[in-house]
Amino acid sequence: MTSPTSDAGPVMTRRDWAALLTIGFGVSLVIMDATIVNVALPVVIEDLDMTATEAQWMNAVYALVFAALLITVGRIGDLKGRRLLFLIGLILFMVASVFAGLAVNAHMLIGARFVQGVGAAMILPTTLSSMNALFVGRARVIAFAVYGSAIGGMAAIGPLLGGWLATDVSWRWAFWINIPVGLLVAFGIVRSLPETRDPNAQPSGDYLAIVLTMVGMGATVFALIESRNYGWWRTDSGNISPVPIVLAVGLVSLLLFVLHERRRRVAGKPVLVDLTLFLIPTFSAGMLAALIVALGEFGLLFTLPLLLQGALGYTALQTGWIILALAMGTFLISSVLPRLSDQLSQRSVVQIGLALETVAVGALALLISRNVPAWHLVVCLFVYGVGVGMATAQLTSLLLKDVPVDESGQASGLQSSARQLGSALGVAVLGGLLIANLGRTTEANLKALALPGETVDKLTKAVADSAGIAIEGLQRQKGSTAIADAATDAMIHASQLTTGFAALALFIGLLATFRLPKSTDSEETPPAG
């Protein structure tokens, strides 16, 4: 897209703005969907009678498919046309949203979320690549500012919108809301967005690598989520658990993927992933930090609504207001971040952000109790959001600083994949930790009440399988105060432990940033990521 120029540089035309808004709202759909679903999750669990494991899969499968396909579909867009792939991904996302809203059971909803993940994986890389191709100089600075604001705005609106829909309308509209927005974006794609391709892109033909990465990541996440159902070594019936076998398949697949890519590179053949990028210390450290930050962030967003609505008595709308503080912290810090970056190195900004995240989540773990004031939660989440905004905004350019220019596109895709894989692992690891401890502590607390063994087993299964949502029903039953208190205390204990683990993960991510460069050339435009 060619823009007229002035003394100040390229000027944004009306068509430029239309294309930019189309891109911004397109990627906002992906962001909004995730935040809406997190807040509505407890209501969905109750309405569809989902188990805790099914709830984990509903969130994890979206991020997992997203991560597995991101690099592949990005390359397809470079070859076949980014606008075309953007439109196909958007249509797929909308169709899946319709079926998600129509879901009558957990399996239908999980299947729809799988397809949504495929559509989202088509949308994100094509929007970034399109912006890189369409805007240059000052126009690119404006484009990425608008792009970031659109994402931040939708991240702020999502929790509140999801809470309102789940409380006063229906959780199904948390998915159906994608349709009118999606139709508006589709109109913008057809009318305003030019087609772009990468003339230097070559098809890799590395199909085995695609299969190995999908099997490797899918099997690993499956083992982490399903370990509670099947056991790590033996099932309840005494049979051998499939979990260690599936985990071994996942790890072996990832090892074979590494060996396969190395062999193809030595032979001079195109590869799906250039593994030599991980030999760059700044890149490997940045990737580790990005994965861990996403693990802590999305694991927390999965578990926190379960605590608020299951044990502490908040509605979905009230939960949305509380989680809105996180998005507002991220959104507000973006306005002062450019001036802050002039005073501090990018690495310092990232480290301060991660330190704020660690402290905020650690404080949250200490403050969680049955009578914790809502404003305590709001303050912690606001500070956490400020940290997320600081760390995420600068991490990508730091991560890519030492990457060769001709590899920046692939490196950006790998960083996005790392974040999505971290999201899936966050739901699997922190969600599994929450549910496992909830079950054990509930059982111990109920046994302390001297209840019959059969009653203890039944109540423990109900609380754990619902990820704590059944506690609200126990609190409403007359004569069940002691039982409800036992389950509530178990949920609080499990949430404290899980949130503390998230703080530890963020601290490890902070340590990883000390391998990042101390400064970057402020005159460089950060590569899109």
Short mmCIF file of C-alpha atoms in Angstrom, two decimals:
data_model
loop_
_atom_site.label_atom_id
_atom_site.label_comp_id
_atom_site.label_asym_id
_atom_site.label_seq_id
_atom_site.Cartn_x
_atom_site.Cartn_y
_atom_site.Cartn_z
CA MET A 1 0.00 0.00 0.00
CA THR A 2 1.57 3.25 -1.09
CA SER A 3 0.87 6.29 1.04
CA PRO A 4 1.48 9.93 0.10
CA THR A 5 4.33 11.55 1.97
CA SER A 6 4.89 14.82 3.74
CA ASP A 7 7.85 16.38 5.52
CA ALA A 8 6.97 14.26 8.54
CA GLY A 9 6.98 11.03 6.51
CA PRO A 10 4.27 8.79 5.03
CA VAL A 11 0.72 9.94 5.61
CA MET A 12 -2.10 7.54 6.44
CA THR A 13 -4.82 7.70 3.79
CA ARG A 14 -8.47 6.80 4.36
CA ARG A 15 -7.88 3.43 2.69
CA ASP A 16 -4.86 2.86 4.95
CA TRP A 17 -7.00 3.48 8.01
CA ALA A 18 -9.73 1.16 6.75
CA ALA A 19 -7.17 -1.61 6.20
CA LEU A 20 -5.61 -1.00 9.60
CA LEU A 21 -8.95 -1.08 11.43
CA THR A 22 -9.85 -4.29 9.60
CA ILE A 23 -6.60 -5.90 10.77
CA GLY A 24 -7.00 -4.56 14.32
CA PHE A 25 -10.56 -5.79 14.77
CA GLY A 26 -9.68 -9.11 13.17
CA VAL A 27 -6.96 -9.92 15.68
CA SER A 28 -9.11 -8.47 18.48
CA LEU A 29 -11.60 -11.28 17.87
CA VAL A 30 -8.92 -13.79 18.85
CA ILE A 31 -8.05 -11.84 22.01
CA MET A 32 -11.63 -11.11 23.02
CA ASP A 33 -12.69 -14.73 22.62
CA ALA A 34 -10.07 -15.95 25.09
CA THR A 35 -10.92 -13.38 27.79
CA ILE A 36 -14.69 -13.83 27.42
CA VAL A 37 -14.44 -17.62 27.73
CA ASN A 38 -12.27 -17.47 30.87
CA VAL A 39 -14.83 -15.41 32.78
CA ALA A 40 -17.79 -17.46 31.51
CA LEU A 41 -16.07 -20.81 32.20
CA PRO A 42 -17.70 -21.58 35.59
CA VAL A 43 -21.17 -20.96 34.11
CA VAL A 44 -20.35 -23.19 31.13
CA ILE A 45 -19.16 -25.97 33.46
CA GLU A 46 -22.41 -25.86 35.39
CA ASP A 47 -24.72 -25.61 32.37
CA LEU A 48 -23.11 -28.41 30.33
CA ASP A 49 -22.25 -30.52 33.38
CA MET A 50 -18.61 -30.52 32.32
CA THR A 51 -15.90 -32.26 34.31
CA ALA A 52 -12.79 -30.37 35.40
CA THR A 53 -10.74 -32.24 32.80
CA GLU A 54 -13.17 -31.28 30.03
CA ALA A 55 -12.96 -27.65 31.18
CA GLN A 56 -9.18 -27.82 30.92
CA TRP A 57 -9.42 -29.24 27.42
CA MET A 58 -11.86 -26.54 26.35
CA ASN A 59 -9.21 -23.90 27.03
CA ALA A 60 -6.04 -25.86 26.31
CA VAL A 61 -7.07 -27.27 22.92
CA TYR A 62 -7.57 -23.75 21.53
CA ALA A 63 -4.08 -22.61 22.52
CA LEU A 64 -2.50 -25.94 21.57
CA VAL A 65 -3.84 -25.97 18.01
CA PHE A 66 -2.98 -22.29 17.74
CA ALA A 67 0.65 -23.00 18.69
CA ALA A 68 0.98 -26.09 16.49
CA LEU A 69 -0.25 -24.39 13.30
CA LEU A 70 1.03 -20.84 13.71
CA ILE A 71 4.31 -21.19 11.80
CA THR A 72 2.88 -23.44 9.10
CA VAL A 73 -0.10 -21.28 8.21
CA GLY A 74 2.05 -18.16 8.34
CA ARG A 75 4.20 -19.62 5.60
CA ILE A 76 1.12 -20.61 3.59
CA GLY A 77 -0.05 -17.00 3.79
CA ASP A 78 3.31 -15.78 2.51
CA LEU A 79 2.98 -18.13 -0.46
CA LYS A 80 -0.72 -18.08 -1.33
CA GLY A 81 -1.76 -14.64 -0.13
CA ARG A 82 -2.26 -13.22 3.35
CA ARG A 83 -5.63 -11.58 2.68
CA LEU A 84 -7.02 -14.88 1.36
CA LEU A 85 -5.81 -16.82 4.39
CA PHE A 86 -7.08 -14.09 6.74
CA LEU A 87 -10.55 -14.36 5.19
CA ILE A 88 -10.58 -18.18 5.29
CA GLY A 89 -9.42 -18.18 8.91
CA LEU A 90 -12.07 -15.60 9.85
CA ILE A 91 -14.86 -17.63 8.23
CA LEU A 92 -13.64 -20.79 9.96
CA PHE A 93 -13.50 -18.94 13.28
CA MET A 94 -17.06 -17.64 12.88
CA VAL A 95 -18.49 -21.03 11.88
CA ALA A 96 -16.80 -22.64 14.88
CA SER A 97 -18.19 -19.87 17.11
CA VAL A 98 -21.73 -20.70 15.95
CA PHE A 99 -21.30 -24.37 16.86
CA ALA A 100 -19.60 -23.50 20.17
CA GLY A 101 -22.67 -21.45 21.11
CA LEU A 102 -24.94 -24.31 20.06
CA ALA A 103 -22.99 -26.92 22.04
CA VAL A 104 -25.15 -29.38 23.97
CA ASN A 105 -22.28 -31.23 25.62
CA ALA A 106 -18.61 -30.85 26.44
CA HIS A 107 -17.37 -32.84 23.45
CA MET A 108 -19.18 -30.61 20.96
CA LEU A 109 -17.79 -27.50 22.66
CA ILE A 110 -14.23 -28.86 22.73
CA GLY A 111 -14.49 -29.77 19.04
CA ALA A 112 -15.69 -26.26 18.21
CA ARG A 113 -12.82 -24.76 20.21
CA PHE A 114 -10.41 -26.95 18.23
CA VAL A 115 -11.69 -25.47 14.97
CA GLN A 116 -11.61 -21.98 16.47
CA GLY A 117 -7.92 -22.55 17.21
CA VAL A 118 -7.31 -23.43 13.55
CA GLY A 119 -9.04 -20.23 12.45
CA ALA A 120 -7.18 -18.12 15.00
CA ALA A 121 -3.87 -19.59 13.82
CA MET A 122 -4.70 -18.32 10.33
CA ILE A 123 -5.71 -14.86 11.55
CA LEU A 124 -2.80 -13.83 13.79
CA PRO A 125 0.26 -14.34 11.52
CA THR A 126 -1.52 -12.95 8.46
CA THR A 127 -2.45 -9.74 10.27
CA LEU A 128 1.12 -9.17 11.43
CA SER A 129 2.61 -9.99 8.03
CA SER A 130 0.07 -7.78 6.27
CA MET A 131 0.98 -4.81 8.48
CA ASN A 132 4.68 -5.35 7.83
CA ALA A 133 4.01 -5.40 4.09
CA LEU A 134 1.53 -2.50 3.91
CA PHE A 135 3.05 0.13 6.21
CA VAL A 136 6.53 1.65 6.33
CA GLY A 137 8.30 4.33 8.33
CA ARG A 138 6.09 6.59 10.44
CA ALA A 139 2.97 4.86 9.12
CA ARG A 140 4.23 1.58 10.57
CA VAL A 141 4.72 3.20 13.98
CA ILE A 142 1.13 4.46 13.86
CA ALA A 143 -0.11 1.08 12.63
CA PHE A 144 1.47 -0.88 15.47
CA ALA A 145 0.27 1.67 18.04
CA VAL A 146 -3.32 1.27 16.80
CA TYR A 147 -2.86 -2.51 16.61
CA GLY A 148 -1.67 -2.65 20.23
CA SER A 149 -4.45 -0.36 21.40
CA ALA A 150 -7.08 -2.52 19.69
CA ILE A 151 -5.72 -5.61 21.41
CA GLY A 152 -5.49 -3.83 24.76
CA GLY A 153 -9.00 -2.43 24.41
CA MET A 154 -10.52 -5.81 23.59
CA ALA A 155 -8.57 -7.43 26.43
CA ALA A 156 -10.18 -4.86 28.74
CA ILE A 157 -13.68 -5.23 27.29
CA GLY A 158 -13.61 -9.03 27.07
CA PRO A 159 -13.85 -9.94 30.79
CA LEU A 160 -16.64 -7.43 31.41
CA LEU A 161 -18.57 -8.43 28.31
CA GLY A 162 -18.16 -12.12 29.13
CA GLY A 163 -19.31 -11.59 32.70
CA TRP A 164 -22.38 -9.60 31.61
CA LEU A 165 -23.36 -12.14 28.94
CA ALA A 166 -22.91 -15.12 31.27
CA THR A 167 -24.84 -13.43 34.11
CA ASP A 168 -27.69 -11.59 32.37
CA VAL A 169 -28.00 -13.14 28.89
CA SER A 170 -26.37 -16.50 28.16
CA TRP A 171 -22.83 -17.81 28.03
CA ARG A 172 -23.61 -18.91 24.45
CA TRP A 173 -23.50 -15.28 23.35
CA ALA A 174 -19.89 -15.21 24.52
CA PHE A 175 -19.27 -17.14 21.28
CA TRP A 176 -22.05 -15.72 19.11
CA ILE A 177 -20.82 -12.16 19.68
CA ASN A 178 -18.00 -13.10 17.28
CA ILE A 179 -20.45 -13.27 14.36
CA PRO A 180 -21.45 -9.58 13.96
CA VAL A 181 -17.88 -8.42 14.61
CA GLY A 182 -16.56 -11.06 12.22
CA LEU A 183 -18.94 -10.01 9.45
CA LEU A 184 -17.76 -6.41 9.82
CA VAL A 185 -14.14 -7.57 9.55
CA ALA A 186 -14.95 -9.74 6.52
CA PHE A 187 -16.48 -6.70 4.78
CA GLY A 188 -13.30 -4.74 5.52
CA ILE A 189 -11.10 -7.54 4.14
CA VAL A 190 -13.01 -7.63 0.85
CA ARG A 191 -13.30 -3.86 0.42
CA SER A 192 -10.16 -2.34 1.94
CA LEU A 193 -7.34 -4.85 2.51
CA PRO A 194 -4.90 -5.36 -0.41
CA GLU A 195 -3.49 -8.81 -1.10
CA THR A 196 0.17 -9.28 -0.18
CA ARG A 197 2.63 -12.15 -0.59
CA ASP A 198 6.31 -12.76 0.09
CA PRO A 199 8.00 -13.04 -3.34
CA ASN A 200 10.98 -14.78 -1.72
CA ALA A 201 8.98 -17.40 0.19
CA GLN A 202 9.57 -20.99 -0.84
CA PRO A 203 7.45 -24.00 0.14
CA SER A 204 9.39 -26.12 2.62
CA GLY A 205 7.71 -29.46 1.85
CA ASP A 206 8.63 -30.42 5.42
CA TYR A 207 5.36 -32.20 6.18
CA LEU A 208 6.90 -34.73 8.57
CA ALA A 209 8.02 -31.85 10.81
CA ILE A 210 4.43 -30.57 10.99
CA VAL A 211 3.17 -34.02 12.04
CA LEU A 212 5.93 -34.49 14.63
CA THR A 213 5.34 -31.10 16.28
CA MET A 214 1.57 -31.62 16.46
CA VAL A 215 1.94 -35.13 17.89
CA GLY A 216 4.68 -34.01 20.29
CA MET A 217 2.87 -31.02 21.73
CA GLY A 218 -0.56 -32.66 21.69
CA ALA A 219 0.60 -35.84 23.44
CA THR A 220 2.53 -33.91 26.09
CA VAL A 221 -0.41 -31.67 26.98
CA PHE A 222 -2.75 -34.71 26.91
CA ALA A 223 -0.59 -36.48 29.47
CA LEU A 224 -0.51 -33.45 31.78
CA ILE A 225 -4.28 -32.94 31.65
CA GLU A 226 -5.40 -36.59 31.74
CA SER A 227 -2.97 -37.69 34.47
CA ARG A 228 -5.64 -36.95 37.06
CA ASN A 229 -8.17 -39.23 35.35
CA TYR A 230 -5.89 -42.16 34.54
CA GLY A 231 -3.14 -41.77 37.13
CA TRP A 232 0.54 -41.43 36.34
CA TRP A 233 1.27 -45.16 36.51
CA ARG A 234 -1.89 -47.14 37.37
CA THR A 235 -5.59 -46.52 36.86
CA ASP A 236 -8.11 -46.95 39.68
CA SER A 237 -8.81 -50.47 38.42
CA GLY A 238 -5.12 -51.42 38.66
CA ASN A 239 -4.43 -51.43 34.92
CA ILE A 240 -1.42 -49.69 33.42
CA SER A 241 -2.15 -45.99 32.85
CA PRO A 242 -1.85 -44.68 29.28
CA VAL A 243 -0.41 -41.39 30.59
CA PRO A 244 3.31 -42.34 30.73
CA ILE A 245 3.00 -44.03 27.34
CA VAL A 246 1.42 -40.96 25.74
CA LEU A 247 3.94 -38.68 27.44
CA ALA A 248 6.79 -40.82 26.09
CA VAL A 249 5.27 -40.63 22.59
CA GLY A 250 5.11 -36.84 22.90
CA LEU A 251 8.69 -36.43 24.10
CA VAL A 252 10.06 -38.89 21.52
CA SER A 253 8.15 -37.06 18.77
CA LEU A 254 9.71 -33.75 19.80
CA LEU A 255 13.18 -35.37 19.88
CA LEU A 256 12.61 -36.86 16.41
CA PHE A 257 11.49 -33.44 15.22
CA VAL A 258 14.80 -31.90 16.35
CA LEU A 259 16.85 -34.67 14.70
CA HIS A 260 14.77 -34.48 11.51
CA GLU A 261 15.18 -30.71 11.19
CA ARG A 262 18.93 -30.92 11.81
CA ARG A 263 19.30 -33.64 9.18
CA ARG A 264 17.34 -31.64 6.58
CA ARG A 265 19.37 -28.50 7.27
CA VAL A 266 22.67 -30.38 6.88
CA ALA A 267 21.35 -31.79 3.59
CA GLY A 268 20.54 -28.26 2.39
CA LYS A 269 16.77 -28.85 2.30
CA PRO A 270 14.16 -26.30 3.45
CA VAL A 271 13.11 -26.75 7.09
CA LEU A 272 9.97 -25.81 9.01
CA VAL A 273 12.00 -24.41 11.93
CA ASP A 274 15.59 -23.22 11.80
CA LEU A 275 16.84 -24.70 15.09
CA THR A 276 20.12 -22.78 14.85
CA LEU A 277 18.13 -19.77 16.11
CA PHE A 278 18.16 -21.39 19.55
CA LEU A 279 21.96 -21.18 19.56
CA ILE A 280 21.57 -17.39 19.86
CA PRO A 281 21.61 -16.80 23.65
CA THR A 282 19.29 -13.79 23.55
CA PHE A 283 16.74 -15.63 21.44
CA SER A 284 16.71 -18.81 23.51
CA ALA A 285 16.47 -16.83 26.78
CA GLY A 286 13.68 -14.67 25.38
CA MET A 287 11.76 -17.73 24.18
CA LEU A 288 12.01 -19.31 27.62
CA ALA A 289 10.83 -16.10 29.25
CA ALA A 290 7.90 -15.75 26.81
CA LEU A 291 6.79 -19.35 27.41
CA ILE A 292 6.97 -19.08 31.20
CA VAL A 293 5.19 -15.70 31.29
CA ALA A 294 2.36 -17.13 29.19
CA LEU A 295 2.20 -20.22 31.41
CA GLY A 296 1.76 -18.10 34.53
CA GLU A 297 -0.60 -15.59 32.91
CA PHE A 298 -3.05 -17.97 31.24
CA GLY A 299 -2.89 -20.54 34.03
CA LEU A 300 -3.92 -17.79 36.46
CA LEU A 301 -6.75 -16.61 34.20
CA PHE A 302 -8.05 -20.20 34.06
CA THR A 303 -7.99 -20.84 37.81
CA LEU A 304 -8.96 -17.43 39.25
CA PRO A 305 -12.57 -17.33 37.91
CA LEU A 306 -13.12 -20.84 39.32
CA LEU A 307 -12.17 -19.60 42.79
CA LEU A 308 -14.17 -16.38 42.58
CA GLN A 309 -17.38 -17.97 41.32
CA GLY A 310 -17.07 -21.41 42.86
CA ALA A 311 -15.99 -20.66 46.44
CA LEU A 312 -16.15 -16.91 47.07
CA GLY A 313 -19.68 -16.28 45.78
CA TYR A 314 -19.00 -13.80 42.98
CA THR A 315 -21.16 -13.74 39.86
CA ALA A 316 -19.67 -13.92 36.39
CA LEU A 317 -20.28 -10.17 35.96
CA GLN A 318 -18.55 -9.35 39.26
CA THR A 319 -15.67 -11.61 38.21
CA GLY A 320 -15.47 -9.66 34.96
CA TRP A 321 -15.17 -6.37 36.86
CA ILE A 322 -12.36 -7.76 39.01
CA ILE A 323 -10.39 -9.21 36.09
CA LEU A 324 -10.94 -5.95 34.20
CA ALA A 325 -8.32 -4.46 36.57
CA LEU A 326 -5.66 -6.64 34.94
CA ALA A 327 -6.52 -5.42 31.45
CA MET A 328 -6.72 -1.80 32.62
CA GLY A 329 -3.24 -2.02 34.13
CA THR A 330 -1.90 -3.29 30.80
CA PHE A 331 -3.82 -0.69 28.83
CA LEU A 332 -2.83 2.30 30.96
CA ILE A 333 0.88 1.49 31.13
CA SER A 334 1.01 1.52 27.32
CA SER A 335 0.47 5.30 27.35
CA VAL A 336 3.63 6.00 29.39
CA LEU A 337 5.75 3.14 28.10
CA PRO A 338 7.39 5.12 25.25
CA ARG A 339 8.67 7.78 27.68
CA LEU A 340 9.73 5.10 30.16
CA SER A 341 11.65 3.31 27.41
CA ASP A 342 13.59 6.53 26.74
CA GLN A 343 14.82 6.53 30.35
CA LEU A 344 15.51 2.80 30.82
CA SER A 345 16.95 0.01 28.70
CA GLN A 346 14.49 -2.40 27.16
CA ARG A 347 15.84 -5.20 29.32
CA SER A 348 15.25 -3.13 32.45
CA VAL A 349 11.66 -2.46 31.38
CA VAL A 350 11.08 -6.20 30.85
CA GLN A 351 12.67 -7.07 34.19
CA ILE A 352 10.69 -4.43 36.11
CA GLY A 353 7.54 -5.75 34.46
CA LEU A 354 8.28 -9.36 35.38
CA ALA A 355 9.22 -8.30 38.93
CA LEU A 356 5.85 -6.54 39.27
CA GLU A 357 4.09 -9.63 37.95
CA THR A 358 5.91 -11.88 40.41
CA VAL A 359 5.21 -9.64 43.40
CA ALA A 360 1.55 -9.14 42.46
CA VAL A 361 0.84 -12.84 41.97
CA GLY A 362 2.79 -13.73 45.11
CA ALA A 363 0.75 -11.19 47.09
CA LEU A 364 -2.42 -12.64 45.60
CA ALA A 365 -1.41 -16.09 46.83
CA LEU A 366 -0.93 -14.71 50.36
CA LEU A 367 -4.15 -12.66 50.36
CA ILE A 368 -6.57 -15.30 49.08
CA SER A 369 -8.98 -16.18 51.87
CA ARG A 370 -12.70 -16.64 52.42
CA ASN A 371 -13.17 -12.97 53.40
CA VAL A 372 -10.59 -11.28 51.18
CA PRO A 373 -11.88 -7.80 50.17
CA ALA A 374 -12.48 -7.40 46.45
CA TRP A 375 -10.26 -4.32 46.33
CA HIS A 376 -7.28 -6.39 47.45
CA LEU A 377 -7.77 -8.62 44.42
CA VAL A 378 -8.25 -5.59 42.17
CA VAL A 379 -5.01 -3.95 43.32
CA CYS A 380 -3.01 -7.15 42.83
CA LEU A 381 -4.45 -7.72 39.36
CA PHE A 382 -3.90 -4.08 38.36
CA VAL A 383 -0.22 -4.24 39.36
CA TYR A 384 0.04 -7.58 37.58
CA GLY A 385 -1.47 -6.00 34.46
CA VAL A 386 1.05 -3.17 34.57
CA GLY A 387 3.81 -5.77 34.70
CA VAL A 388 2.34 -7.71 31.78
CA GLY A 389 2.17 -4.54 29.70
CA MET A 390 5.78 -3.62 30.44
CA ALA A 391 7.25 -7.09 29.90
CA THR A 392 5.29 -8.12 26.82
CA ALA A 393 5.73 -4.85 24.93
CA GLN A 394 9.54 -4.97 24.99
CA LEU A 395 10.26 -8.70 25.09
CA THR A 396 9.72 -9.32 21.37
CA SER A 397 12.21 -6.73 20.12
CA LEU A 398 14.78 -7.89 22.69
CA LEU A 399 14.26 -11.50 21.73
CA LEU A 400 14.85 -10.66 18.05
CA LYS A 401 17.78 -8.27 18.52
CA ASP A 402 20.53 -10.71 17.48
CA VAL A 403 18.42 -12.66 14.97
CA PRO A 404 19.47 -12.13 11.31
CA VAL A 405 17.03 -9.92 9.42
CA ASP A 406 16.10 -12.65 6.94
CA GLU A 407 15.16 -14.93 9.88
CA SER A 408 13.08 -12.36 11.78
CA GLY A 409 9.78 -13.56 10.32
CA GLN A 410 10.33 -17.13 11.45
CA ALA A 411 11.69 -16.00 14.81
CA SER A 412 8.57 -13.89 15.38
CA GLY A 413 6.39 -16.87 14.55
CA LEU A 414 8.34 -19.05 16.98
CA GLN A 415 7.87 -16.46 19.72
CA SER A 416 4.11 -16.42 19.13
CA SER A 417 4.09 -20.23 19.14
CA ALA A 418 6.00 -20.25 22.43
CA ARG A 419 3.37 -17.99 24.00
CA GLN A 420 0.54 -20.18 22.78
CA LEU A 421 2.30 -23.35 23.95
CA GLY A 422 2.84 -21.64 27.30
CA SER A 423 -0.89 -20.86 27.41
CA ALA A 424 -1.78 -24.52 26.86
CA LEU A 425 0.78 -25.67 29.43
CA GLY A 426 -0.49 -23.07 31.90
CA VAL A 427 -4.02 -24.48 31.71
CA ALA A 428 -2.69 -28.04 31.88
CA VAL A 429 -0.13 -27.56 34.68
CA LEU A 430 -1.82 -24.96 36.90
CA GLY A 431 -5.30 -26.30 36.21
CA GLY A 432 -4.14 -29.82 37.03
CA LEU A 433 -2.39 -28.64 40.18
CA LEU A 434 -5.53 -26.81 41.33
CA ILE A 435 -7.86 -29.75 40.72
CA ALA A 436 -5.54 -32.37 42.20
CA ASN A 437 -5.03 -30.39 45.41
CA LEU A 438 -8.71 -29.50 45.56
CA GLY A 439 -9.59 -33.20 45.52
CA ARG A 440 -7.02 -34.23 48.13
CA THR A 441 -7.78 -31.37 50.53
CA THR A 442 -11.55 -31.77 50.19
CA GLU A 443 -11.24 -35.47 51.01
CA ALA A 444 -9.07 -34.76 54.06
CA ASN A 445 -11.40 -32.00 55.32
CA LEU A 446 -14.51 -34.16 54.90
CA LYS A 447 -12.91 -37.11 56.68
CA ALA A 448 -12.18 -34.78 59.58
CA LEU A 449 -15.95 -34.32 59.89
CA ALA A 450 -16.28 -38.08 60.54
CA LEU A 451 -18.59 -38.55 57.52
CA PRO A 452 -19.17 -42.05 56.09
CA GLY A 453 -16.56 -43.11 53.54
CA GLU A 454 -19.10 -43.40 50.74
CA THR A 455 -20.34 -39.86 51.38
CA VAL A 456 -16.79 -38.51 51.46
CA ASP A 457 -15.98 -40.16 48.13
CA LYS A 458 -19.16 -38.89 46.51
CA LEU A 459 -18.73 -35.30 47.68
CA THR A 460 -15.02 -35.23 46.87
CA LYS A 461 -15.70 -36.44 43.33
CA ALA A 462 -18.45 -33.84 42.84
CA VAL A 463 -16.24 -30.97 44.02
CA ALA A 464 -13.09 -32.02 42.15
CA ASP A 465 -14.83 -33.03 38.92
CA SER A 466 -16.60 -29.66 38.76
CA ALA A 467 -13.34 -27.76 39.45
CA GLY A 468 -14.97 -26.33 42.57
CA ILE A 469 -18.17 -25.09 40.92
CA ALA A 470 -20.22 -27.59 42.96
CA ILE A 471 -19.21 -25.72 46.14
CA GLU A 472 -21.74 -22.97 45.40
CA GLY A 473 -24.54 -25.56 45.48
CA LEU A 474 -23.30 -26.94 48.80
CA GLN A 475 -23.27 -23.42 50.24
CA ARG A 476 -26.94 -22.98 49.31
CA GLN A 477 -28.09 -26.28 50.85
CA LYS A 478 -29.59 -26.08 54.32
CA GLY A 479 -27.83 -28.22 56.89
CA SER A 480 -24.65 -28.51 54.80
CA THR A 481 -22.72 -25.62 56.34
CA ALA A 482 -19.89 -27.78 57.68
CA ILE A 483 -19.55 -29.66 54.40
CA ALA A 484 -19.62 -26.43 52.37
CA ASP A 485 -17.01 -24.87 54.66
CA ALA A 486 -14.77 -27.91 54.26
CA ALA A 487 -14.98 -27.71 50.47
CA THR A 488 -14.55 -23.92 50.45
CA ASP A 489 -11.42 -24.15 52.60
CA ALA A 490 -10.08 -26.81 50.24
CA MET A 491 -10.65 -24.57 47.22
CA ILE A 492 -8.93 -21.65 48.93
CA HIS A 493 -5.95 -23.82 49.90
CA ALA A 494 -5.66 -25.23 46.37
CA SER A 495 -5.89 -21.72 44.89
CA GLN A 496 -3.19 -20.41 47.23
CA LEU A 497 -0.86 -23.23 46.21
CA THR A 498 -1.59 -22.84 42.50
CA THR A 499 -1.17 -19.06 42.56
CA GLY A 500 2.07 -19.45 44.49
CA PHE A 501 3.32 -21.84 41.81
CA ALA A 502 2.41 -19.25 39.15
CA ALA A 503 4.48 -16.66 41.05
CA LEU A 504 7.41 -19.08 41.11
CA ALA A 505 7.10 -19.65 37.35
CA LEU A 506 7.15 -15.89 36.75
CA PHE A 507 10.24 -15.55 38.95
CA ILE A 508 12.01 -18.18 36.83
CA GLY A 509 11.00 -16.19 33.75
CA LEU A 510 12.54 -13.10 35.38
CA LEU A 511 15.81 -14.96 35.93
CA ALA A 512 15.85 -15.99 32.26
CA THR A 513 15.83 -12.33 31.19
CA PHE A 514 19.31 -11.74 32.60
CA ARG A 515 20.63 -13.42 29.44
CA LEU A 516 18.92 -10.79 27.31
CA PRO A 517 20.96 -7.83 25.95
CA LYS A 518 21.08 -4.77 28.17
CA SER A 519 20.16 -2.32 25.42
CA THR A 520 19.02 -2.11 21.83
CA ASP A 521 19.34 0.50 19.15
CA SER A 522 16.46 2.83 19.83
CA GLU A 523 16.42 3.89 16.20
CA GLU A 524 15.53 0.42 14.98
CA THR A 525 11.93 -0.43 14.37
CA PRO A 526 11.17 -3.57 16.37
CA PRO A 527 10.32 -6.53 14.12
CA ALA A 528 6.67 -7.49 14.24
CA GLY A 529 5.93 -10.28 16.65
#
